[in-house]
Amino acid sequence: QLPSADRLCCTEANMQTFYGTNLTPQQNEHNEGIWQALESKVRTIANNSDTTYVVTGCMVENPRGVTTDSDGKRMTVPSHYFKALLRYSKASTLTQWSAAAFYLEHKNYSKGSSGYDFKSVSMSIDELEDKTGLDFFVNLPAVIGEDAAAKLEAQDPVNSAVWW
């Protein structure tokens, strides 16, 4: 689920973001609201990092129903969307490695006067792994060690200035 805005370098790369394998049905209010704002936030974080790994997905275990695409094919409407982020910055005075996860119910979110409340939908990587049943960043222990990886994946992003 790579955003079109992440592939504006050339027409071919941008067109690939519209492949069926990169699409899920989303309510307009969600997609053009908090989800678009989160994608923009991730782009900003990535642009200010040496490396940023982003895993994006959706949950269909308790779907919002079924819809049809433009070809009449039935598609399950996800109940939740998520992003798992792992950031590395050599020059960071806060920390070199940082991790955050975001888990959003597929609904319309209200935008406050200061924007969307991303803290309310943020959590540790470990918490997102529990919700999804997926193991993100499986190679991380080999890079930074078992203990450091465990600590990083348990990190609460609300307490890290890196994400805000």
PDB file of C-alpha atoms in Angstrom:
ATOM      1  CA  GLN A   1       0.000   0.000   0.000  1.00  0.00           C
ATOM      2  CA  LEU A   2       2.460   2.504  -1.299  1.00  0.00           C
ATOM      3  CA  PRO A   3       1.029   6.032  -1.630  1.00  0.00           C
ATOM      4  CA  SER A   4       0.939   7.561  -5.084  1.00  0.00           C
ATOM      5  CA  ALA A   5       2.574  10.693  -3.619  1.00  0.00           C
ATOM      6  CA  ASP A   6       5.649   8.597  -2.759  1.00  0.00           C
ATOM      7  CA  ARG A   7       6.266   7.818  -6.423  1.00  0.00           C
ATOM      8  CA  LEU A   8       6.083  11.141  -8.235  1.00  0.00           C
ATOM      9  CA  CYS A   9       9.548  10.763  -9.750  1.00  0.00           C
ATOM     10  CA  CYS A  10       8.226   9.406 -13.024  1.00  0.00           C
ATOM     11  CA  THR A  11       4.983   8.283 -14.633  1.00  0.00           C
ATOM     12  CA  GLU A  12       5.882   4.572 -14.677  1.00  0.00           C
ATOM     13  CA  ALA A  13       6.692   4.437 -10.955  1.00  0.00           C
ATOM     14  CA  ASN A  14       3.539   6.376 -10.106  1.00  0.00           C
ATOM     15  CA  MET A  15       1.316   4.156 -12.265  1.00  0.00           C
ATOM     16  CA  GLN A  16       2.580   1.094 -10.373  1.00  0.00           C
ATOM     17  CA  THR A  17       0.967   2.435  -7.192  1.00  0.00           C
ATOM     18  CA  PHE A  18      -2.416   1.883  -8.890  1.00  0.00           C
ATOM     19  CA  TYR A  19      -1.930  -1.877  -9.433  1.00  0.00           C
ATOM     20  CA  GLY A  20      -4.643  -3.980  -7.826  1.00  0.00           C
ATOM     21  CA  THR A  21      -2.052  -5.529  -5.529  1.00  0.00           C
ATOM     22  CA  ASN A  22      -1.438  -2.080  -3.996  1.00  0.00           C
ATOM     23  CA  LEU A  23      -5.078  -1.091  -3.485  1.00  0.00           C
ATOM     24  CA  THR A  24      -7.685  -1.629  -0.791  1.00  0.00           C
ATOM     25  CA  PRO A  25     -11.145  -0.097  -0.568  1.00  0.00           C
ATOM     26  CA  GLN A  26     -11.174   2.847   1.840  1.00  0.00           C
ATOM     27  CA  GLN A  27     -13.860   5.275   2.874  1.00  0.00           C
ATOM     28  CA  ASN A  28     -13.092   8.639   1.272  1.00  0.00           C
ATOM     29  CA  GLU A  29     -13.224  10.400   4.642  1.00  0.00           C
ATOM     30  CA  HIS A  30     -10.578   8.028   6.008  1.00  0.00           C
ATOM     31  CA  ASN A  31      -8.350   7.944   2.937  1.00  0.00           C
ATOM     32  CA  GLU A  32      -8.418  11.690   2.313  1.00  0.00           C
ATOM     33  CA  GLY A  33      -8.352  12.518   6.014  1.00  0.00           C
ATOM     34  CA  ILE A  34      -6.255  10.911   8.718  1.00  0.00           C
ATOM     35  CA  TRP A  35      -4.690   8.305   6.416  1.00  0.00           C
ATOM     36  CA  GLN A  36      -3.418  10.917   3.965  1.00  0.00           C
ATOM     37  CA  ALA A  37      -2.138  13.026   6.865  1.00  0.00           C
ATOM     38  CA  LEU A  38      -0.323  10.006   8.330  1.00  0.00           C
ATOM     39  CA  GLU A  39       1.274   9.230   4.967  1.00  0.00           C
ATOM     40  CA  SER A  40       2.468  12.830   4.772  1.00  0.00           C
ATOM     41  CA  LYS A  41       3.857  12.613   8.313  1.00  0.00           C
ATOM     42  CA  VAL A  42       5.754   9.431   7.397  1.00  0.00           C
ATOM     43  CA  ARG A  43       7.221  11.151   4.308  1.00  0.00           C
ATOM     44  CA  THR A  44       8.451  14.028   6.485  1.00  0.00           C
ATOM     45  CA  ILE A  45      10.023  11.616   8.982  1.00  0.00           C
ATOM     46  CA  ALA A  46      11.658   9.648   6.163  1.00  0.00           C
ATOM     47  CA  ASN A  47      13.045  12.820   4.590  1.00  0.00           C
ATOM     48  CA  ASN A  48      14.675  13.717   7.910  1.00  0.00           C
ATOM     49  CA  SER A  49      16.229  10.292   8.488  1.00  0.00           C
ATOM     50  CA  ASP A  50      19.068   8.326   6.995  1.00  0.00           C
ATOM     51  CA  THR A  51      16.849   5.247   6.627  1.00  0.00           C
ATOM     52  CA  THR A  52      13.166   4.643   7.321  1.00  0.00           C
ATOM     53  CA  TYR A  53      11.484   1.271   6.963  1.00  0.00           C
ATOM     54  CA  VAL A  54       7.714   1.400   6.556  1.00  0.00           C
ATOM     55  CA  VAL A  55       5.352  -1.569   6.642  1.00  0.00           C
ATOM     56  CA  THR A  56       1.754  -0.764   5.724  1.00  0.00           C
ATOM     57  CA  GLY A  57      -1.207  -3.091   5.804  1.00  0.00           C
ATOM     58  CA  CYS A  58      -4.825  -3.662   6.664  1.00  0.00           C
ATOM     59  CA  MET A  59      -6.887  -6.065   8.714  1.00  0.00           C
ATOM     60  CA  VAL A  60      -9.786  -7.990   7.211  1.00  0.00           C
ATOM     61  CA  GLU A  61     -10.604 -10.411  10.065  1.00  0.00           C
ATOM     62  CA  ASN A  62     -13.652  -8.326  11.030  1.00  0.00           C
ATOM     63  CA  PRO A  63     -14.350  -6.640   7.691  1.00  0.00           C
ATOM     64  CA  ARG A  64     -16.576  -3.608   7.155  1.00  0.00           C
ATOM     65  CA  GLY A  65     -18.382  -5.528   4.429  1.00  0.00           C
ATOM     66  CA  VAL A  66     -17.852  -6.144   0.753  1.00  0.00           C
ATOM     67  CA  THR A  67     -17.772  -3.739  -2.167  1.00  0.00           C
ATOM     68  CA  THR A  68     -17.081  -4.095  -5.871  1.00  0.00           C
ATOM     69  CA  ASP A  69     -14.276  -2.575  -7.904  1.00  0.00           C
ATOM     70  CA  SER A  70     -14.662  -0.857 -11.273  1.00  0.00           C
ATOM     71  CA  ASP A  71     -14.570  -4.276 -12.982  1.00  0.00           C
ATOM     72  CA  GLY A  72     -17.355  -5.632 -10.764  1.00  0.00           C
ATOM     73  CA  LYS A  73     -15.023  -7.847  -8.708  1.00  0.00           C
ATOM     74  CA  ARG A  74     -15.934  -8.257  -5.051  1.00  0.00           C
ATOM     75  CA  MET A  75     -13.487  -6.815  -2.523  1.00  0.00           C
ATOM     76  CA  THR A  76     -13.441  -7.101   1.264  1.00  0.00           C
ATOM     77  CA  VAL A  77     -13.469  -3.742   3.054  1.00  0.00           C
ATOM     78  CA  PRO A  78     -10.825  -3.726   5.821  1.00  0.00           C
ATOM     79  CA  SER A  79     -11.719  -2.950   9.429  1.00  0.00           C
ATOM     80  CA  HIS A  80      -8.333  -1.400  10.324  1.00  0.00           C
ATOM     81  CA  TYR A  81      -5.195  -0.019   8.695  1.00  0.00           C
ATOM     82  CA  PHE A  82      -1.703   0.055  10.166  1.00  0.00           C
ATOM     83  CA  LYS A  83       1.838   1.289   9.700  1.00  0.00           C
ATOM     84  CA  ALA A  84       4.980   0.012  11.422  1.00  0.00           C
ATOM     85  CA  LEU A  85       7.953   2.376  11.248  1.00  0.00           C
ATOM     86  CA  LEU A  86      11.599   1.837  11.998  1.00  0.00           C
ATOM     87  CA  ARG A  87      13.837   4.887  11.689  1.00  0.00           C
ATOM     88  CA  TYR A  88      17.600   5.252  11.741  1.00  0.00           C
ATOM     89  CA  SER A  89      19.428   8.555  11.886  1.00  0.00           C
ATOM     90  CA  LYS A  90      23.201   8.828  12.279  1.00  0.00           C
ATOM     91  CA  ALA A  91      23.026  12.472  13.298  1.00  0.00           C
ATOM     92  CA  SER A  92      20.130  12.191  15.735  1.00  0.00           C
ATOM     93  CA  THR A  93      20.688  13.717  19.152  1.00  0.00           C
ATOM     94  CA  LEU A  94      17.582  11.900  20.425  1.00  0.00           C
ATOM     95  CA  THR A  95      18.406   8.331  19.476  1.00  0.00           C
ATOM     96  CA  GLN A  96      19.823   6.620  16.433  1.00  0.00           C
ATOM     97  CA  TRP A  97      17.103   3.954  16.205  1.00  0.00           C
ATOM     98  CA  SER A  98      13.415   4.709  16.798  1.00  0.00           C
ATOM     99  CA  ALA A  99      10.262   2.680  16.275  1.00  0.00           C
ATOM    100  CA  ALA A 100       6.575   3.483  16.164  1.00  0.00           C
ATOM    101  CA  ALA A 101       3.368   1.843  15.064  1.00  0.00           C
ATOM    102  CA  PHE A 102      -0.007   3.272  14.138  1.00  0.00           C
ATOM    103  CA  TYR A 103      -3.264   1.297  14.170  1.00  0.00           C
ATOM    104  CA  LEU A 104      -6.360   3.031  12.837  1.00  0.00           C
ATOM    105  CA  GLU A 105      -9.922   1.870  12.775  1.00  0.00           C
ATOM    106  CA  HIS A 106     -11.366   2.288   9.274  1.00  0.00           C
ATOM    107  CA  LYS A 107     -13.612   5.271  10.024  1.00  0.00           C
ATOM    108  CA  ASN A 108     -13.785   9.028   9.733  1.00  0.00           C
ATOM    109  CA  TYR A 109     -11.580  10.807  12.286  1.00  0.00           C
ATOM    110  CA  SER A 110     -12.178  14.359  13.445  1.00  0.00           C
ATOM    111  CA  LYS A 111      -9.420  16.827  12.768  1.00  0.00           C
ATOM    112  CA  GLY A 112      -8.745  19.126  15.691  1.00  0.00           C
ATOM    113  CA  SER A 113      -7.465  22.676  15.494  1.00  0.00           C
ATOM    114  CA  SER A 114      -3.883  21.369  15.640  1.00  0.00           C
ATOM    115  CA  GLY A 115      -4.481  18.483  13.215  1.00  0.00           C
ATOM    116  CA  TYR A 116      -5.130  14.796  13.780  1.00  0.00           C
ATOM    117  CA  ASP A 117      -4.335  13.151  17.104  1.00  0.00           C
ATOM    118  CA  PHE A 118      -1.758  10.584  15.975  1.00  0.00           C
ATOM    119  CA  LYS A 119      -0.734   9.845  19.556  1.00  0.00           C
ATOM    120  CA  SER A 120      -4.142   8.272  20.204  1.00  0.00           C
ATOM    121  CA  VAL A 121      -3.584   5.720  17.412  1.00  0.00           C
ATOM    122  CA  SER A 122       0.121   5.108  18.086  1.00  0.00           C
ATOM    123  CA  MET A 123       1.620   2.129  19.898  1.00  0.00           C
ATOM    124  CA  SER A 124       4.776   0.074  20.158  1.00  0.00           C
ATOM    125  CA  ILE A 125       5.805  -2.371  17.457  1.00  0.00           C
ATOM    126  CA  ASP A 126       5.215  -5.190  19.966  1.00  0.00           C
ATOM    127  CA  GLU A 127       1.609  -4.044  20.466  1.00  0.00           C
ATOM    128  CA  LEU A 128       0.994  -3.916  16.720  1.00  0.00           C
ATOM    129  CA  GLU A 129       2.515  -7.378  16.339  1.00  0.00           C
ATOM    130  CA  ASP A 130       0.070  -8.669  18.966  1.00  0.00           C
ATOM    131  CA  LYS A 131      -2.881  -7.109  17.117  1.00  0.00           C
ATOM    132  CA  THR A 132      -1.884  -8.317  13.655  1.00  0.00           C
ATOM    133  CA  GLY A 133      -0.156 -11.614  14.398  1.00  0.00           C
ATOM    134  CA  LEU A 134       2.734 -10.449  12.222  1.00  0.00           C
ATOM    135  CA  ASP A 135       6.417 -10.193  13.131  1.00  0.00           C
ATOM    136  CA  PHE A 136       7.785  -6.923  11.791  1.00  0.00           C
ATOM    137  CA  PHE A 137      11.500  -6.226  11.337  1.00  0.00           C
ATOM    138  CA  VAL A 138      12.594  -9.838  11.848  1.00  0.00           C
ATOM    139  CA  ASN A 139      16.183  -9.022  10.845  1.00  0.00           C
ATOM    140  CA  LEU A 140      16.600  -6.233  13.391  1.00  0.00           C
ATOM    141  CA  PRO A 141      18.148  -8.412  16.163  1.00  0.00           C
ATOM    142  CA  ALA A 142      20.937  -9.448  13.801  1.00  0.00           C
ATOM    143  CA  VAL A 143      21.711  -5.781  13.148  1.00  0.00           C
ATOM    144  CA  ILE A 144      21.535  -4.254  16.631  1.00  0.00           C
ATOM    145  CA  GLY A 145      21.427  -7.284  18.955  1.00  0.00           C
ATOM    146  CA  GLU A 146      18.593  -9.166  20.658  1.00  0.00           C
ATOM    147  CA  ASP A 147      18.320  -6.946  23.747  1.00  0.00           C
ATOM    148  CA  ALA A 148      18.441  -3.658  21.812  1.00  0.00           C
ATOM    149  CA  ALA A 149      15.865  -4.927  19.300  1.00  0.00           C
ATOM    150  CA  ALA A 150      13.515  -6.067  22.073  1.00  0.00           C
ATOM    151  CA  LYS A 151      13.806  -2.681  23.791  1.00  0.00           C
ATOM    152  CA  LEU A 152      13.246  -0.805  20.527  1.00  0.00           C
ATOM    153  CA  GLU A 153      10.171  -2.833  19.565  1.00  0.00           C
ATOM    154  CA  ALA A 154       8.691  -2.277  23.054  1.00  0.00           C
ATOM    155  CA  GLN A 155       9.296   1.497  22.857  1.00  0.00           C
ATOM    156  CA  ASP A 156       6.181   3.655  23.323  1.00  0.00           C
ATOM    157  CA  PRO A 157       6.358   6.299  20.566  1.00  0.00           C
ATOM    158  CA  VAL A 158       4.292   8.740  22.642  1.00  0.00           C
ATOM    159  CA  ASN A 159       7.366   9.181  24.850  1.00  0.00           C
ATOM    160  CA  SER A 160       9.746   9.884  21.966  1.00  0.00           C
ATOM    161  CA  ALA A 161      10.174  13.365  20.506  1.00  0.00           C
ATOM    162  CA  VAL A 162      11.309  11.744  17.244  1.00  0.00           C
ATOM    163  CA  TRP A 163       7.704  11.133  16.184  1.00  0.00           C
ATOM    164  CA  TRP A 164       6.158  14.444  17.211  1.00  0.00           C
TER     165      TRP A 164
END
